[in-house]
Amino acid sequence: MSHDGASWLPAVLDGLLAQIAPVARVVAVDTGSRDGSADLVRTALEGRVPLTVRARPGDTGFPDAVADGLVALAEAGHEPEWIWILHDDANPAPDALAELLAAAAARPDADFLGPKLREWPSLRRLLELGVTISGTGRRETGLERGEYDQGQHDEVREVLAVNSAGVLVRRTALEELGGYSPELPIFGNDLDLGWRAAAAGRTTLIVPSAVVFHAEAAHRGIRRTPLTGRHTHFQERRAALFTLLANARGATLPFQTIRLVLGTLLRVVGLLCVRAVGEALDELAALISVLRHPGRVRAARRARTGTGDRARVRRLLAPWWLPYRHGLDFVGDLVAAATNQAADVADRRRAAAAERGAAKAPPAARHRDEEDEFADTGIVVRFFTSPVAVATAITVIALLVGVRDVVGGISGGALSPTPDGIGAWWALHVEANHPIGFGSAVPAPPYVLLLALLGIPFGPSLLMSLLMALAAPFGLWGAWRFLRVVGRLVTPYGAPRWLLLWGAVTWALVPLVAGAWGGGRWGIVVAAAVLPWMAHSALGFADPDAAHRRRAGWRTGLLLAVLTAVAPPAWFVTAVLVAVLLGCAVRLVPGEARDRTVWGPPVAALLVPLVVLLPWWLPALLEGAAAGTLLDIGRWPTAATSGWDLVAGRLGGLGAPAWIGFALPVLALLALIPRATRISVIFCWLVAAITAVVAIPLAVTRVDLSGTTSQQPGLGVVLLFLAGAWVSAAVLGGLALHHLGDQAKPAQAGLALVALAGIVAPLAGLVWFAGWGSEDLTDPPPSDVPVYMAQRAEQAEQDGVLVLRGSIDDGVRYEVRRGDGPTVGEDEIAALTPEDPAVSATIRSLVTSPDPDAVAELSKRGILYIVQAAPADGAVAASLDATSGLVQASSERGTRAWQVTPEPGPLPDDGSWLRWILLAVQGAAIPVLVVLALPPLRRNRDD
């Protein structure tokens, strides 16, 4: 069979003539070739073997071409037992036909025999040794990607189907089965024929000793035909879907249809994730093409009625679990590629420099990053013989011991209890007006969407426990990866593993010894886990390839959005850092810095959080809650942090002994001494200096909250940026310890003392956290609201409880409790909601003199109970006792309580078109940015 195959035909015809087993007759069917393929066949074969050349239109499918060849044989009066089918791009080895005939003689029950297919022109790479099909329509070969032929599959065995390129067919069997299906004109007809043959009780064998080299011109898009056009993937998927629906058992057909629809949608999502938009559209088009013509499927199924060897078919089909394994493999490949994009930036920079002649290839590394030393031993032996691995495991265990209080849920300090279900978080994220206090239009904090998504498989309580428990190990892993790349950027040898371990452990301990964990400052704990991954991603800005830099920009922007969601001041700190560093780059390397592909990715990274977090910061500005963009998340107020606290690595009033934290900046300062890494260490100190300058206005500012309290802007992220710069500087300076033996004796002693101090400080911090790190995680004082009122408030959001504190002489303060009390996500809304003058006037009127109108107004605003907290002011209580519409209710000793009558009705549901627009922008931006950030995966022929 030929169609514009002049590029391959000369070699194919030579291979045909070189066969050890003689060919009795050749029928060449040419389908509208315009490159003289038919003439090439005549020139090569006429006079050497009996030849018939048939010309067919260009839109003739492969099944019709085979059927026409059988007609030509019949017209010539030739009815052979065996027919050998060759493509114009399939070159057989000299003994291919002989091996196939020998296998046919050895297995008289075989009707279809296929050769081993190897890639042409590579000749050694395996393509197929028989094929089957999975439940999702994937063509399964059982081979690894790019697997070479080393004789590992050289056994004759039964398979579901063999490729039509080089197949040896028993003529009578082919005719009895009706030949290849005309519904599959170009792809998938071999699988359909094999399925029908197996169902009919016929045997298909793969004969590995027969070798055919196949170029796969149509599949790879090298050759276009009227049947494939530009959409090869569409034709392949259409053929796969049709084959499954036409051959599936009747009882499983509805399930198979639903599975194919859902599987197609998942494949579309996966293809979009790797930016294969054309193939994603082909997937949808193929599904629609098959389903919109159900009559064709019904006709095909009727033609297959009566072929019922289902046991043989089930045995030869791919296992049911194989598609799921492929899905996991794809996700694993995608995650690995996404997390490793910056890992080899150092190698790419050196390769680019070598191409420019600016550097020579680096020598082999003196320290091993992998476990080469024990490559021939088991994993247990490698683990226990690696001091770094053992130390890492001990560290992680100690960290997990320190977070033991997360078992059974966690709250206290700045961390409020979690809601009962993730629906509360989704409601907070979607609502424009929240039933908090007397109602609030302040937007939900930015982390609520993140918690709602992550909480789907876990639930709120378990999710918060996992975040607090795993943040430190996750941050340790990220710091290891970041410092490893930093070390390789500075020196081709990179940093030794013991130094990477020290830096990673020191970083993981930063939020723990700072008191963030013990103080319930969960935003800082999670930010410490995210920051090294963002820094690792930002290293991609130094990549010599512009495409890698662009992806680094989107990737860093998404991670910065996550960091900003849990630590809002992080965006401002990062923005100042980017602005100053780009300004320095313009002064130092003006030529490169003015390149848009150089400054564009960092700027894009800053813009991404503004788009992703648009439903948070824009309404916050409009509702007078802009202060929330400068505050750490959680329950306020918290103790202020001073400059000395930042240097000591402590949050105000929390944390380990100060000397543990002071060790880190001292080590970073000593890292300036070695000359070899001094420039890199100075860069780290520049980052620390810029961060310190940003911290000054934050440290001296106070933000007024609802009521009479105020709060210092968030300095937790400043502490993290400072500690990150100092850890990086200390690791870079620690590279000098490799040459300790080359130093003078006094220098050796000094370096040894520095190293000892560096070991003692994190070790002491680890011991302190494991033993006493959670002692500051205390719960707030108990509520003044009686239990029965709290239970009633949980049943309906309109049954709120108004709590009054203070006296008429000293001033009366009020707050409203709804639901089960403040939970994670609600504290910030309540604290940032400005005072409503109308509500204050109503309460003022109520506590100074009996006012039934004030009671009616409170009922309209969803107040069922009024509680006067201890110590109850007599004047206020007397006024409330005398007010019509208030009925005394039971209360705790020292407090007074009243019930509002009539009971309040449902609160008004005020929607906002602006909120929905902002959510739509966010919902569209996140998947687009994720796709832009992911690397394009190289996909093999079977994906």
XYZ file of N, CA and C in Angstrom, residues 450-597:
444
model
N -7.569 29.119 49.617
C -6.559 28.064 49.706
C -6.986 26.986 50.695
N -7.485 27.397 51.859
C -7.939 26.424 52.841
C -9.154 25.652 52.343
N -10.058 26.330 51.643
C -11.252 25.648 51.134
C -10.882 24.579 50.120
N -9.895 24.852 49.286
C -9.468 23.866 48.291
C -8.725 22.711 48.953
N -7.779 23.027 49.818
C -7.005 21.972 50.472
C -7.849 21.161 51.443
N -8.915 21.767 51.962
C -9.730 21.077 52.951
C -10.721 20.099 52.368
N -10.844 20.050 51.036
C -11.826 19.142 50.426
C -11.579 17.692 50.828
N -10.341 17.179 50.736
C -10.162 15.771 51.128
C -9.971 15.553 52.624
N -9.713 16.622 53.402
C -9.339 16.424 54.797
C -10.353 16.957 55.794
N -11.021 18.039 55.455
C -11.836 18.717 56.441
C -11.023 19.769 57.174
N -11.677 20.767 57.762
C -10.944 21.909 58.363
C -10.004 21.525 59.503
N -10.467 20.743 60.466
C -9.647 20.452 61.635
C -8.400 19.659 61.264
N -8.588 18.589 60.484
C -7.435 17.784 60.090
C -6.491 18.579 59.197
N -7.042 19.412 58.329
C -6.189 20.219 57.449
C -5.285 21.141 58.270
N -5.860 21.831 59.254
C -5.038 22.743 60.053
C -3.976 21.971 60.828
N -4.320 20.794 61.312
C -3.326 19.984 62.010
C -2.202 19.567 61.076
N -2.553 19.179 59.850
C -1.535 18.777 58.880
C -0.649 19.959 58.498
N -1.244 21.116 58.315
C -0.438 22.292 57.962
C 0.573 22.608 59.061
N 0.121 22.595 60.290
C 1.021 22.924 61.386
C 2.054 21.831 61.611
N 1.696 20.570 61.321
C 2.624 19.468 61.572
C 3.656 19.319 60.466
N 3.244 19.518 59.218
C 4.120 19.216 58.082
C 4.807 20.437 57.501
N 4.489 21.622 58.002
C 5.099 22.827 57.436
C 6.613 22.807 57.610
N 7.090 22.425 58.783
C 8.539 22.434 59.018
C 9.263 21.412 58.146
N 8.838 20.135 58.080
C 9.517 19.211 57.160
C 9.452 19.657 55.696
N 8.323 20.236 55.294
C 8.200 20.705 53.920
C 9.143 21.881 53.672
N 9.262 22.772 54.643
C 10.212 23.876 54.510
C 11.641 23.386 54.496
N 11.949 22.345 55.279
C 13.289 21.757 55.261
C 13.629 21.232 53.868
N 12.676 20.541 53.257
C 12.888 20.010 51.901
C 13.108 21.142 50.903
N 12.284 22.167 50.972
C 12.439 23.293 50.049
C 13.761 24.019 50.243
N 14.173 24.196 51.500
C 15.444 24.863 51.758
C 16.614 24.043 51.226
N 16.552 22.720 51.358
C 17.606 21.850 50.818
C 17.735 22.053 49.310
N 16.607 22.039 48.607
C 16.634 22.191 47.151
C 17.152 23.568 46.750
N 16.710 24.588 47.461
C 17.153 25.944 47.141
C 18.648 26.105 47.372
N 19.126 25.680 48.530
C 20.541 25.849 48.852
C 21.431 25.001 47.948
N 20.936 23.859 47.503
C 21.722 23.038 46.595
C 21.960 23.758 45.272
N 20.920 24.401 44.745
C 21.085 25.146 43.487
C 21.953 26.371 43.712
N 21.774 27.059 44.840
C 22.597 28.232 45.135
C 24.067 27.843 45.202
N 24.364 26.729 45.859
C 25.748 26.284 45.940
C 26.336 25.983 44.580
N 25.535 25.394 43.683
C 26.039 25.064 42.351
C 26.156 26.307 41.468
N 25.402 27.356 41.794
C 25.570 28.609 41.056
C 26.879 29.291 41.427
N 27.282 29.117 42.679
C 28.497 29.784 43.146
C 29.741 28.999 42.749
N 29.688 27.685 42.856
C 30.840 26.858 42.530
C 30.373 25.613 41.800
N 31.108 25.168 40.814
C 30.684 23.945 40.096
C 30.630 22.718 40.987
N 31.321 22.757 42.114
C 31.299 21.618 43.025
C 30.008 21.551 43.826
N 29.364 22.701 44.026
C 28.181 22.731 44.865
C 28.522 22.591 46.329
N 27.525 22.664 47.168
C 27.735 22.534 48.612
C 27.634 21.071 49.022
N 28.449 20.629 49.972
C 28.353 19.239 50.455
C 27.032 19.016 51.187
N 26.657 17.780 51.278
C 25.345 17.475 51.838
C 25.249 17.832 53.316
N 26.329 17.708 54.065
C 26.245 18.050 55.479
C 25.979 19.541 55.658
N 26.527 20.365 54.753
C 26.276 21.803 54.837
C 24.847 22.130 54.404
N 24.361 21.425 53.379
C 22.970 21.611 52.972
C 22.022 21.209 54.098
N 22.355 20.120 54.785
C 21.509 19.689 55.896
C 21.484 20.746 56.988
N 22.650 21.315 57.311
C 22.681 22.352 58.352
C 21.798 23.529 57.950
N 21.950 23.996 56.715
C 21.154 25.134 56.275
C 19.674 24.823 56.250
N 19.298 23.618 55.777
C 17.884 23.270 55.689
C 17.261 23.139 57.071
N 17.980 22.503 58.004
C 17.449 22.341 59.362
C 17.340 23.699 60.049
N 18.359 24.518 59.885
C 18.325 25.850 60.499
C 17.124 26.635 59.998
N 16.869 26.548 58.690
C 15.713 27.275 58.152
C 14.410 26.708 58.696
N 14.266 25.386 58.721
C 13.029 24.789 59.206
C 12.727 25.192 60.641
N 13.788 25.471 61.423
C 13.596 25.844 62.825
C 13.267 27.316 63.018
N 13.446 28.130 61.990
C 13.264 29.585 62.146
C 11.887 29.926 62.695
N 10.777 29.487 62.059
C 9.474 29.876 62.613
C 9.153 29.177 63.937
N 9.824 28.073 64.206
C 9.539 27.330 65.431
C 10.193 27.994 66.630
N 11.485 28.309 66.503
C 12.166 28.968 67.631
C 11.759 30.426 67.741
N 11.186 30.985 66.675
C 10.699 32.368 66.748
C 9.422 32.478 67.552
N 8.776 31.346 67.820
C 7.539 31.362 68.584
C 6.291 31.414 67.733
N 6.436 31.363 66.410
C 5.259 31.422 65.550
C 4.370 30.199 65.774
N 4.980 29.016 65.912
C 4.188 27.814 66.116
C 3.508 27.851 67.476
N 4.273 28.133 68.516
C 3.695 28.147 69.854
C 2.700 29.260 70.070
N 2.823 30.344 69.306
C 1.892 31.451 69.454
C 0.690 31.370 68.538
N 0.548 30.259 67.827
C -0.590 30.116 66.921
C -0.507 31.000 65.701
N 0.677 31.513 65.383
C 0.844 32.376 64.198
C 1.025 31.467 62.975
N -0.044 30.789 62.606
C 0.052 29.736 61.607
C 0.401 30.286 60.233
N 0.069 31.513 59.957
C 0.435 32.103 58.675
C 1.941 32.168 58.485
N 2.666 32.529 59.554
C 4.125 32.582 59.480
C 4.707 31.178 59.346
N 4.091 30.206 60.021
C 4.570 28.828 59.927
C 4.448 28.322 58.486
N 3.295 28.556 57.867
C 3.099 28.108 56.486
C 3.964 28.929 55.527
N 4.112 30.220 55.789
C 4.948 31.055 54.920
C 6.391 30.567 54.920
N 6.875 30.095 56.061
C 8.242 29.566 56.113
C 8.391 28.317 55.270
N 7.309 27.566 55.093
C 7.362 26.389 54.227
C 7.313 26.768 52.759
N 6.643 27.869 52.429
C 6.468 28.279 51.027
C 7.660 29.088 50.522
N 8.256 29.923 51.386
C 9.291 30.864 50.951
C 10.478 30.207 50.255
N 11.067 29.107 50.760
C 12.203 28.519 50.040
C 11.818 27.987 48.665
N 10.589 27.512 48.506
C 10.157 27.051 47.193
C 10.007 28.221 46.234
N 9.519 29.358 46.746
C 9.434 30.541 45.901
C 10.826 31.027 45.523
N 11.756 31.020 46.473
C 13.126 31.419 46.175
C 13.770 30.466 45.175
N 13.503 29.175 45.333
C 14.009 28.186 44.380
C 13.476 28.465 42.984
N 12.200 28.813 42.895
C 11.613 29.141 41.598
C 12.211 30.418 41.027
N 12.467 31.414 41.889
C 13.015 32.684 41.429
C 14.429 32.539 40.876
N 15.131 31.474 41.233
C 16.445 31.250 40.647
C 16.362 31.066 39.141
N 15.164 30.713 38.645
C 14.973 30.603 37.205
C 15.129 31.918 36.477
N 15.084 33.049 37.183
C 15.328 34.344 36.538
C 16.754 34.436 35.997
N 17.649 33.623 36.549
C 19.044 33.632 36.094
C 19.286 32.649 34.959
N 18.244 31.970 34.486
C 18.417 30.990 33.421
C 18.788 31.689 32.114
N 19.711 31.128 31.346
C 20.085 31.770 30.072
C 19.000 31.689 29.007
N 18.026 30.796 29.179
C 16.982 30.626 28.168
C 15.785 31.507 28.515
N 15.323 32.300 27.549
C 14.226 33.232 27.801
C 12.931 32.505 28.149
N 12.666 31.366 27.508
C 11.437 30.627 27.796
C 11.427 30.123 29.237
N 12.585 29.662 29.714
C 12.666 29.227 31.108
C 12.456 30.405 32.059
N 12.971 31.572 31.705
C 12.779 32.747 32.554
C 11.310 33.144 32.609
N 10.607 33.066 31.483
C 9.182 33.411 31.493
C 8.387 32.464 32.377
N 8.656 31.165 32.247
C 7.943 30.223 33.104
C 8.299 30.434 34.571
N 9.550 30.803 34.830
C 9.941 31.099 36.215
C 9.145 32.276 36.756
N 8.843 33.259 35.902
C 8.052 34.401 36.334
C 6.647 34.004 36.748
N 5.975 33.196 35.923
C 4.617 32.755 36.276
C 4.645 31.866 37.502
N 5.626 30.976 37.565
C 5.715 30.044 38.685
C 5.990 30.793 39.992
N 6.916 31.731 39.949
C 7.230 32.510 41.147
C 6.048 33.369 41.550
N 5.327 33.900 40.556
C 4.154 34.711 40.864
C 3.078 33.925 41.591
N 2.841 32.694 41.170
C 1.841 31.873 41.854
C 2.269 31.565 43.287
N 3.542 31.242 43.470
C 4.020 30.976 44.822
C 4.005 32.248 45.672
N 4.273 33.393 45.048
C 4.176 34.651 45.786
C 2.730 34.928 46.171
N 1.784 34.534 45.322
C 0.374 34.696 45.676
C 0.024 33.846 46.890
N 0.521 32.607 46.936
C 0.285 31.755 48.101
C 0.942 32.359 49.336
N 2.173 32.840 49.175
C 2.884 33.453 50.304
C 2.143 34.684 50.804
N 1.637 35.500 49.878
C 0.904 36.697 50.272
C -0.408 36.339 50.954
N -1.021 35.243 50.525
C -2.287 34.838 51.121
C -2.126 34.513 52.602
N -1.013 33.909 52.990
C -0.807 33.548 54.394
C 0.040 34.572 55.139
N 0.689 35.476 54.416
C 1.497 36.531 55.040
C 1.409 37.757 54.146
N 0.331 38.558 54.251
C 0.095 39.668 53.316
C 1.247 40.641 53.129
N 2.032 41.009 54.165
C 3.134 41.940 53.911
C 4.220 41.397 52.984
N 4.184 40.100 52.681
C 5.217 39.515 51.824
C 5.247 40.169 50.455
N 4.083 40.591 49.948
C 4.073 41.199 48.616
C 4.842 42.521 48.637
N 4.645 43.341 49.658
C 5.333 44.625 49.721
C 6.837 44.439 49.889
N 7.222 43.508 50.729
C 8.649 43.249 50.909
C 9.267 42.774 49.599
N 8.594 41.852 48.913
C 9.115 41.335 47.650
C 9.157 42.424 46.593
N 8.137 43.272 46.551
C 8.110 44.340 45.555
C 9.286 45.298 45.732
N 9.589 45.650 46.978
C 10.735 46.539 47.221
C 12.036 45.842 46.834
N 12.165 44.562 47.176
C 13.369 43.819 46.804
C 13.552 43.782 45.297
N 12.480 43.473 44.567
C 12.579 43.397 43.108
C 12.937 44.753 42.531
N 12.314 45.820 43.029
C 12.590 47.154 42.506
C 14.045 47.552 42.727
N 14.555 47.314 43.934
C 15.942 47.702 44.225
C 16.926 46.851 43.427
N 16.694 45.536 43.365
C 17.625 44.667 42.657
C 17.613 44.937 41.155
N 16.440 45.229 40.586
C 16.401 45.585 39.165
C 17.100 46.923 38.929
N 16.939 47.859 39.875
C 17.659 49.122 39.749
C 19.164 48.934 39.781
N 19.633 48.065 40.674
C 21.067 47.762 40.720
C 21.523 47.099 39.424
N 20.689 46.215 38.874
C 21.053 45.547 37.636
C 21.160 46.542 36.485
N 20.279 47.527 36.446
C 20.347 48.543 35.388
C 21.647 49.326 35.473
N 22.108 49.581 36.701
C 23.361 50.336 36.870
C 24.577 49.476 36.551
N 24.537 48.190 36.921
C 25.724 47.350 36.780
C 25.819 46.701 35.415
N 24.704 46.181 34.899
C 24.697 45.516 33.576
C 23.561 46.106 32.746
N 23.702 47.347 32.302
C 22.584 48.021 31.629
C 22.130 47.315 30.359
N 23.060 46.698 29.643
C 22.679 46.044 28.391
C 21.696 44.904 28.603
N 22.018 44.014 29.541
C 21.151 42.872 29.790
C 19.897 43.269 30.552
N 20.010 44.209 31.481
C 18.874 44.573 32.317
C 17.758 45.224 31.516
N 18.095 45.849 30.377
C 17.056 46.482 29.566
C 16.343 45.499 28.645
N 16.814 44.271 28.614
C 16.141 43.232 27.830
C 14.827 42.866 28.515
N 13.727 42.934 27.758
C 12.418 42.686 28.345
C 12.300 41.277 28.918
N 13.006 40.324 28.312
C 12.938 38.957 28.829
C 13.718 38.806 30.130
